[in-house]
Coordinates of C-alpha atoms and ligand atoms in Angstrom, one line a residue:
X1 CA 115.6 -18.2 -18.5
X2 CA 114.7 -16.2 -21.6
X3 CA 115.0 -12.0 -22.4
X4 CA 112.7 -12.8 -25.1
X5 CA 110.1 -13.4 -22.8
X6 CA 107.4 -10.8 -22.3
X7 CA 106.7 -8.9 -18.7
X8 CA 104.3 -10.9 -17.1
X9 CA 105.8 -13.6 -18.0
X10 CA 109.4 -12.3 -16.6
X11 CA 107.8 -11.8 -13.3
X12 CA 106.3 -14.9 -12.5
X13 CA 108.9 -16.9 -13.8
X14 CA 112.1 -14.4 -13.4
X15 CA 115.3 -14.8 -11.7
X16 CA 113.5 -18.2 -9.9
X17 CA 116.1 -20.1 -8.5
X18 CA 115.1 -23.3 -7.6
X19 CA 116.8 -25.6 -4.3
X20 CA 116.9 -29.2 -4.3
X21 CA 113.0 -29.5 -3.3
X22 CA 111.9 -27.9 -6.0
X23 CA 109.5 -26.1 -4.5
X24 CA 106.8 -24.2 -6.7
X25 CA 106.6 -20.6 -4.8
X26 CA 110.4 -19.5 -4.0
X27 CA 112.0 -20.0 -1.0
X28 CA 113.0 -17.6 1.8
X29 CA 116.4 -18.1 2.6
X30 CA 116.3 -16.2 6.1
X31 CA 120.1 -16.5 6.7
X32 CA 122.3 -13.8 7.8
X33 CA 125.3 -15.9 6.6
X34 CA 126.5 -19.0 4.9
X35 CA 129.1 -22.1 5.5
X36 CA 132.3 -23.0 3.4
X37 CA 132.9 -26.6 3.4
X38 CA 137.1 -25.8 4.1
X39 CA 138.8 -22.5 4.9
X40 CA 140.4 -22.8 1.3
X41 CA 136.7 -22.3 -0.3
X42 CA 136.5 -19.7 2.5
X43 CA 139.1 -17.5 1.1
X44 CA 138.0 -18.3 -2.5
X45 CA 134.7 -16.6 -2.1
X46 CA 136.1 -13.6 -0.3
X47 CA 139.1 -13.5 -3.2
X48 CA 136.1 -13.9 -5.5
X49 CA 137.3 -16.4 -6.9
X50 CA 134.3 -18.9 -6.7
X51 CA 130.6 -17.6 -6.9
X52 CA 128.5 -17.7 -4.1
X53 CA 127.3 -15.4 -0.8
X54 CA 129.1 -14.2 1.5
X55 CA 126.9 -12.2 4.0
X56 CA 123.4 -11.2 3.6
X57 CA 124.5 -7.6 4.1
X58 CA 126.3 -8.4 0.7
X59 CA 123.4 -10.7 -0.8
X60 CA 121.4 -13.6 -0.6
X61 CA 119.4 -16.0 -2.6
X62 CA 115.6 -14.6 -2.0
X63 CA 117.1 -11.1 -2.5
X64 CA 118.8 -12.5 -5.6
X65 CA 115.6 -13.8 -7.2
X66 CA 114.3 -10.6 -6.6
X67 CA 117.2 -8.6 -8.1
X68 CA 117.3 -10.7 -10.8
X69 CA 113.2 -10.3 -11.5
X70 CA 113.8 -6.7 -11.6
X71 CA 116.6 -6.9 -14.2
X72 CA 114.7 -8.6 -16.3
X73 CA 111.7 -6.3 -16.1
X74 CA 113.7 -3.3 -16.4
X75 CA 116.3 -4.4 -18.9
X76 CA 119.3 -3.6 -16.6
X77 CA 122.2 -5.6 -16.2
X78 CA 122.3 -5.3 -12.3
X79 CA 120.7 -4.4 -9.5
X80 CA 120.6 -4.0 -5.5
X81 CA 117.9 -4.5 -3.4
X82 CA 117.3 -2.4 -0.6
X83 CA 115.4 -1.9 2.6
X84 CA 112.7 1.2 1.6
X85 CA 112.7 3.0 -1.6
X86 CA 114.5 6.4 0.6
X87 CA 117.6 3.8 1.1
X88 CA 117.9 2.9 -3.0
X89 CA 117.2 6.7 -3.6
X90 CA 120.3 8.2 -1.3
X91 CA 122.5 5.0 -2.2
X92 CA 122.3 5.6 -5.7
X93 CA 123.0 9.4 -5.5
X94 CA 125.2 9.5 -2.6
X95 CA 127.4 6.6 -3.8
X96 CA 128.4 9.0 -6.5
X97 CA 129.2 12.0 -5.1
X98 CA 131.8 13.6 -2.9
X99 CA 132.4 16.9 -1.4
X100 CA 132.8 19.4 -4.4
X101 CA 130.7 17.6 -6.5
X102 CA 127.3 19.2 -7.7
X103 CA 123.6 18.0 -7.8
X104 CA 120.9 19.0 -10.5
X105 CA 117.3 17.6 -9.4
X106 CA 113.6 18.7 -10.6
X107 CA 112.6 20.8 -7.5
X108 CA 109.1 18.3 -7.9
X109 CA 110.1 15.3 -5.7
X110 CA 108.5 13.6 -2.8
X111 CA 109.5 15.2 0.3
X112 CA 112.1 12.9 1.7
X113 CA 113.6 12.7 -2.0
X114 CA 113.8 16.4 -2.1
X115 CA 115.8 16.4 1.6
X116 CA 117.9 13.9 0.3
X117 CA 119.6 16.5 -2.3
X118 CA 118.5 19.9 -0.7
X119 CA 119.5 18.9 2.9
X120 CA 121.6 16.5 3.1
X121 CA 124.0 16.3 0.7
X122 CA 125.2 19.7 1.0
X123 CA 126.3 18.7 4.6
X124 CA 128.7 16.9 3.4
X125 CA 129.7 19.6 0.7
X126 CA 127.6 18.3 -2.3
X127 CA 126.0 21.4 -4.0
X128 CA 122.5 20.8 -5.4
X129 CA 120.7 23.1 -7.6
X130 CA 116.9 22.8 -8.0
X131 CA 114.8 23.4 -11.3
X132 CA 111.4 23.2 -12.4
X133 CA 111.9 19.9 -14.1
X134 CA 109.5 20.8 -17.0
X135 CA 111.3 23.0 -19.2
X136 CA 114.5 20.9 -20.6
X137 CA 116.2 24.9 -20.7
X138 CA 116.2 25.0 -16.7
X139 CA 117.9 21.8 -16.6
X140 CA 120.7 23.1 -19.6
X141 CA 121.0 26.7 -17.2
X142 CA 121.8 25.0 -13.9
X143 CA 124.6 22.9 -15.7
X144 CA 128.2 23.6 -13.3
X145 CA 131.7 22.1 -14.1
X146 CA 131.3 19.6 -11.5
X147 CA 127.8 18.6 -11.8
X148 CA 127.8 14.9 -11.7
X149 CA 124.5 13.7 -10.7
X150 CA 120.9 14.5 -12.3
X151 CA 118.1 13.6 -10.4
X152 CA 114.2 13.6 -11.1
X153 CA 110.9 11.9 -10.8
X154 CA 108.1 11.0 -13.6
X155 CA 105.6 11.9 -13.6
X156 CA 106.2 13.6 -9.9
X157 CA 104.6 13.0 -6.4
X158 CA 102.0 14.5 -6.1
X159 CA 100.7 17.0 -9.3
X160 CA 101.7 14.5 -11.7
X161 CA 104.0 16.4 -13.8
X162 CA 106.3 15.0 -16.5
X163 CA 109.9 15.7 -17.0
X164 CA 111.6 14.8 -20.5
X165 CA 113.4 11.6 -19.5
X166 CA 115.6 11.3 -22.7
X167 CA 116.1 15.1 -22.9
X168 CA 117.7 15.4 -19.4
X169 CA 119.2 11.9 -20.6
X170 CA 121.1 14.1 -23.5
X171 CA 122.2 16.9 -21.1
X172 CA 123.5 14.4 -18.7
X173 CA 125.6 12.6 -21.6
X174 CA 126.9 15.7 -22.6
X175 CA 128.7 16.9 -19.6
X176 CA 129.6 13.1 -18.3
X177 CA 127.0 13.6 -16.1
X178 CA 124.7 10.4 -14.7
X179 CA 121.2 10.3 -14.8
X180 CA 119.4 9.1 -11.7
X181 CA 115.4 8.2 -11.8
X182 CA 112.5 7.5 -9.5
X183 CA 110.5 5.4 -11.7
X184 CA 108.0 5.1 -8.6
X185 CA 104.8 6.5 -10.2
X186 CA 105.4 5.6 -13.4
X187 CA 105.9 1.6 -12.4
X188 CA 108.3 -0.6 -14.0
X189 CA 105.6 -1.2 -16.4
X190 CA 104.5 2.0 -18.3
X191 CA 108.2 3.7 -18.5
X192 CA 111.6 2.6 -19.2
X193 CA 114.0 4.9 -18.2
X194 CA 117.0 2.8 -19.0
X195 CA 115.8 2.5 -22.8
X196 CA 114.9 6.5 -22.3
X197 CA 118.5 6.9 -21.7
X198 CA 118.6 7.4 -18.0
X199 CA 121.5 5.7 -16.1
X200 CA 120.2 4.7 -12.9
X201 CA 116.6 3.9 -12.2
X202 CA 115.1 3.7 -8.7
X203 CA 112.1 1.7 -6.9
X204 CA 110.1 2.4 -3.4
X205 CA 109.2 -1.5 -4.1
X206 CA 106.7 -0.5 -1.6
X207 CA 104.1 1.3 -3.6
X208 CA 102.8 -1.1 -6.9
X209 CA 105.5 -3.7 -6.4
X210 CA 104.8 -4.9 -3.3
X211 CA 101.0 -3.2 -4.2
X212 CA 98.8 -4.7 -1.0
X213 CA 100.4 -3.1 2.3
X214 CA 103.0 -4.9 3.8
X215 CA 106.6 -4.1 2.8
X216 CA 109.0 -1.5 2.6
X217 CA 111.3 -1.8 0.0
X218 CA 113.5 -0.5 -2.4
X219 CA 115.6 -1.5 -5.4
X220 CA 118.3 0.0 -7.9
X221 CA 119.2 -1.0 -10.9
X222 CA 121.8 -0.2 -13.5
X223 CA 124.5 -1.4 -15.9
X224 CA 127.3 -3.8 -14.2
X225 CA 130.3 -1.3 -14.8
X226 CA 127.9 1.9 -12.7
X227 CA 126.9 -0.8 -10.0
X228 CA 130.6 -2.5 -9.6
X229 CA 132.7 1.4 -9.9
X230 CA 129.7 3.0 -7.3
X231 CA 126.9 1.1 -5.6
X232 CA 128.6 -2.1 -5.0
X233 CA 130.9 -0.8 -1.6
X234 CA 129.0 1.6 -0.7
X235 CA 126.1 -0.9 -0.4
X236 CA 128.0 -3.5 1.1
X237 CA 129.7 -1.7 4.0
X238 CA 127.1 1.5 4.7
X239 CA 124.7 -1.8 5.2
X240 CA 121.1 -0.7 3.3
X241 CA 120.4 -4.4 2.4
X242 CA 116.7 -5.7 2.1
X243 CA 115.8 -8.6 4.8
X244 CA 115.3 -11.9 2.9
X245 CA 111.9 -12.0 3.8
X246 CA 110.6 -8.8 2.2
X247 CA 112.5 -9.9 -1.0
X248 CA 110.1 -12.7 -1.1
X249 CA 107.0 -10.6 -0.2
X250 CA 108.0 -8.4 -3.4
X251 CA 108.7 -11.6 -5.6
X252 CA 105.2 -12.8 -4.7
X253 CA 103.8 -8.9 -5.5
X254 CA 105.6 -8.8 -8.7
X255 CA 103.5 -12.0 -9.5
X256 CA 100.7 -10.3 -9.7
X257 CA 101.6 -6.8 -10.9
X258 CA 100.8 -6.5 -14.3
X259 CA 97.1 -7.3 -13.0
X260 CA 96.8 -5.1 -10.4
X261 CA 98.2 -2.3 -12.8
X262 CA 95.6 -2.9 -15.1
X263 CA 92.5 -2.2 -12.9
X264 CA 94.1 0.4 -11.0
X265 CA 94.6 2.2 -14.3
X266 CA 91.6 1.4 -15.6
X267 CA 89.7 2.8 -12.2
X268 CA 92.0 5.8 -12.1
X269 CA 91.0 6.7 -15.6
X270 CA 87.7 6.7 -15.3
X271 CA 87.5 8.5 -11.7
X272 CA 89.6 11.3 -13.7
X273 CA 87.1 11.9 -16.6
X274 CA 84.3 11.7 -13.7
X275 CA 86.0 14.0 -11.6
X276 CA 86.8 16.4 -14.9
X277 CA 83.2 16.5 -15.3
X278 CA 82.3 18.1 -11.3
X279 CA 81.6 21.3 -10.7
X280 CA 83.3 21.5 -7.4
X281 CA 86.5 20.5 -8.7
X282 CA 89.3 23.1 -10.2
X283 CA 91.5 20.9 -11.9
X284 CA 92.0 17.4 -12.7
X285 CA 95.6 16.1 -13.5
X286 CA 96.1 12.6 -15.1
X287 CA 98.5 11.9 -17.8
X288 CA 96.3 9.4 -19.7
X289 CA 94.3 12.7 -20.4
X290 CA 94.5 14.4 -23.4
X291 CA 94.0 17.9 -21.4
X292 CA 97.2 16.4 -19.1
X293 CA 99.7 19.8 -20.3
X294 CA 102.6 18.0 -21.1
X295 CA 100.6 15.4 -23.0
X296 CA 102.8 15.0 -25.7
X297 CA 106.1 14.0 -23.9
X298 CA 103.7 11.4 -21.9
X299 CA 103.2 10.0 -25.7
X300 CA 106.5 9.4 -26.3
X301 CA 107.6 8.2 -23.1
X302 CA 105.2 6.2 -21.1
X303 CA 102.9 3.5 -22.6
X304 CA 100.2 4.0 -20.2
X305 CA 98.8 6.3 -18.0
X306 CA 98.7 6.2 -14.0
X307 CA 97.1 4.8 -11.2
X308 CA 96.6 8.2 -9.2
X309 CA 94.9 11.0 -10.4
X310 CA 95.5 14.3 -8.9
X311 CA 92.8 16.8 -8.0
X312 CA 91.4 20.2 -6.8
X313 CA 89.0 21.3 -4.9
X314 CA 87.3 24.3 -4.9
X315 CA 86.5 24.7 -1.9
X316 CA 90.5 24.7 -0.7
X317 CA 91.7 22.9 2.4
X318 CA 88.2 23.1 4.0
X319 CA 86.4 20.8 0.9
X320 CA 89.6 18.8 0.6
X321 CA 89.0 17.4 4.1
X322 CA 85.6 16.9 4.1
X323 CA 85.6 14.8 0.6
X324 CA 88.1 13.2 2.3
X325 CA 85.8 12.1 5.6
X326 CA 82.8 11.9 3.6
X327 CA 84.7 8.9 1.6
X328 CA 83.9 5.1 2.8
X329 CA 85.3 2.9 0.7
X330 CA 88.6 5.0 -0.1
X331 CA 91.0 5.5 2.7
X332 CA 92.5 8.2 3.7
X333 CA 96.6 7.0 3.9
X334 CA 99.9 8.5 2.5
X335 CA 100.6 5.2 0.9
X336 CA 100.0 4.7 -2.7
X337 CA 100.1 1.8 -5.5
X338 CA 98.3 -0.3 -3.1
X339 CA 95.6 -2.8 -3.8
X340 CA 93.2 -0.3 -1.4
X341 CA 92.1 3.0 -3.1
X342 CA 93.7 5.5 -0.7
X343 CA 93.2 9.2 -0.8
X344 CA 96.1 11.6 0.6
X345 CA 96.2 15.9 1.2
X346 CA 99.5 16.4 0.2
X347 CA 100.0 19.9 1.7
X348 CA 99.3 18.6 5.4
X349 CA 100.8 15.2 5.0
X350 CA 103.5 14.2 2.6
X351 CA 104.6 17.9 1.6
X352 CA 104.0 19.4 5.1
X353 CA 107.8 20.3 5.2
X354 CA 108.0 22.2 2.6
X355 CA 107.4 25.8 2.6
X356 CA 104.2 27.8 1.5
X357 CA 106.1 29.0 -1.3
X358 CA 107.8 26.2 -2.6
X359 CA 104.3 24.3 -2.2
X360 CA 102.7 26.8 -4.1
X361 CA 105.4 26.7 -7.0
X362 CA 104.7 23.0 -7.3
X363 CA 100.7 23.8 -7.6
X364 CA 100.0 22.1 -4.2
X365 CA 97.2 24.1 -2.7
X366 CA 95.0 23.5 0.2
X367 CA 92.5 22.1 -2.1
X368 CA 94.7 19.3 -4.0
X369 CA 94.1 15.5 -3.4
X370 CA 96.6 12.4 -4.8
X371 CA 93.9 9.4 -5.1
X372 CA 96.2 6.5 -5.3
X373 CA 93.6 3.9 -7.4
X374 CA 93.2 -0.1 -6.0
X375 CA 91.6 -2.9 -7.5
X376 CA 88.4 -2.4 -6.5
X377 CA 85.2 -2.5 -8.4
X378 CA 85.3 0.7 -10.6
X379 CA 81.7 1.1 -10.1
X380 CA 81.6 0.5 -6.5
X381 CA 84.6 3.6 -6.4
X382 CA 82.4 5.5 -8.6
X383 CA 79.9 5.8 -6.3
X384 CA 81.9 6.5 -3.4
X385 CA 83.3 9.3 -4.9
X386 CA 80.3 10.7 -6.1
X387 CA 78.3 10.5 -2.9
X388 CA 81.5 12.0 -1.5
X389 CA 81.3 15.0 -3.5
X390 CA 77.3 14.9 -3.5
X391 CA 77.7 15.8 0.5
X392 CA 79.9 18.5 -0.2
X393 CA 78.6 21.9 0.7
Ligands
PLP1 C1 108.3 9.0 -5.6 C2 108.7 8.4 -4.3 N1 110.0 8.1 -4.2 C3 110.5 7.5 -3.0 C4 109.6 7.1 -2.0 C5 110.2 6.5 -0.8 O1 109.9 5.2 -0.6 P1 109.8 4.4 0.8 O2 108.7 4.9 1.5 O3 109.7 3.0 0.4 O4 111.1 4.7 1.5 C6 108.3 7.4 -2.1 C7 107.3 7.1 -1.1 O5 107.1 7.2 -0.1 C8 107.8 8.1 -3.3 O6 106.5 8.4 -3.5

């Protein structure tokens, strides 16, 4: 198996581990445990003193190819899979933590991301403080004695801002803090956060990685000593585990990833400089765009652009709909990163729960659309789009 080898490469050929068949497409070990040949060998594994699985709580083979395909991609040393992207976000912040302890996240996260450190933790006597993730100074300011964890999103769900990966990296360092990241939007592909300086990157495998529907999915990666001190117990005995078969479902996505990336990007590039170019729209946001406002820290840190573009309507709430009905080949869904084009009003669906105010600090109007970009023939969602917009009022 080779480092050296480049990233489409790595997934098609990453972490395979072959049985005695030799089959050509990766097996799905659907096994919930495993045999010992005496209890001696029995006790060995559990002593660790001989490799091998355990339980598939713990691990298993199809979730170890898997794993092991994400290392590579990512350049970590380690990595857990788990069974939605909201299970590898809390494991890797909440397996820090304890009571006392204090959060610092960019107040721009997807909704159930944003419970995770605003609602939840502080149950259980974690403080989090919020900041607009933007300005490197907000992130300095909310700095306590016992912050531990910093925790963002780039660019964020669903306005497509950008937060300074490797500055938050340096404020982290400084105060022995770790850095936790949701790579989601940014896929595996056009951002390393490890190399950026971030300590802990996260996946909801089920958006690009999985990319046409079927899983949910999750994954966390890291260095060995973070995953061994923090993630490793608490993943084992709170039970967050990815079934076998989903691991091989993302395996066979990862395949084809770099390709499905490509068009989408390409697609959601070209629907942004149409859109830029309508009268009925406010604002486009896409960080491949030059006019994107944080264009120059999208230089340094992502080599490509996105596959969503994010939108406003004039018109408000009441144009946002109907561009949204009048649409026939994109579909309206709260999914993204999928081989469909899918369209999604974030103020009534996936930031419903948050308050007028805090919507409105985040530049969600009623007019705002995320179009998540599929594979699709770019002309064929040209037109869709543009007949959309043509029956506006
Ligand atoms: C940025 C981001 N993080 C995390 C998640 C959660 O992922 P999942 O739905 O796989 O639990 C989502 C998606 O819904 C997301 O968009």
């Amino acid at each position: 198996m080779s480092n050296n080898w480049r990233p489409a490469t790595q997934l098609v050929h990453g972490g395979t581990l072959r049985s005695q068949f030799g089959e050509t497409s990766e097996a799905i070990y659907l096994t919930q445990g495993f045999v010992y040949d005496t209890s001696e060998a029995a006790e060995a594994r559990f002593k660790g003193e001989t490799e091998g699985f355990i339980y598939a709580r713990y691990g298993s083979p199809t979730n170890d190819m898997f794993e092991k395909r994400m290392c590579m991609l990512e350049g970590a040393e380690d990595a857990r899979a788990t069974a939605s992207g909201m299970a590898a976000v809390t494991a890797a912040i909440l397996c820090q933590v304890k009571a006392g302890d204090h959060i610092v996240a960019a107040r721009a996260l997807f909704g159930s991301c944003r419970w995770v450190v605003e609602t939840l933790a502080p149950q259980y006597g974690i403080e989090c403080t919020l900041v607009d993730g933007r300005d490197l100074a907000n992130w300095e300011k909310a700095i306590q004695p016992n912050t531990k964890v910093f925790f963002l999103e780039s660019p964020t769900n669903p306005t497509l801002e950008v937060v300074d990966i490797a500055g938050v990296a340096r404020l982290a360092n400084q105060v022995g803090a770790k850095l936790v990241v949701d790579n989601v939007f940014a896929t595996p592909l056009f951002q390393k956060p490890l190399e950026l300086g971030a300590h802990i990157v996260v996946y909801s495998a089920t958006k690009h990685i999985d990319g046409q529907g079927r899983s949910l999915g999750g994954v966390v990666l890291s260095d060995k000593a973070w995953i061994d001190e923090y993630l490793h117990d608490y993943f084992r005995h709170t039970g967050p585990a990815m079934s076998p078969f989903t691991a091989w479902t993302l395996l066979k996505g990862l395949e084809t990833l770099p390709i499905r990336v490509k068009q989408q990007t390409a697609n959601a590039a070209r629907i942004a400089d149409l859109l830029a170019d309508q009268d009925k729209i406010a604002r486009v946001i896409y960080p491949g765009r030059a006019d994107h406002p944080q264009a120059d820290i999208i230089a340094r840190q992502m080599s490509g652009g996105s596959t969503l573009v994010c939108f406003e309507l004039k018109g408000g709430k009441a144009a946002a709909f109907a561009l949204q009905n009048a649409l026939e080949i994109i579909k309206i869904s709260n999914n993204l990163g999928d081989a469909k084009s899918l369209i999604t009003h974030p103020a009534t669906t996936t930031h419903k729960n948050l308050t007028d105010e805090a919507r409105a600090e985040l530049g969600i109007s009623g007019g705002t659309l995320r179009l998540s970009c599929g594979i699709e023939d770019t002309d064929d969602l040209v037109e869709d789009i543009v007949r959309a917009i043509g029956a506006l009022a």
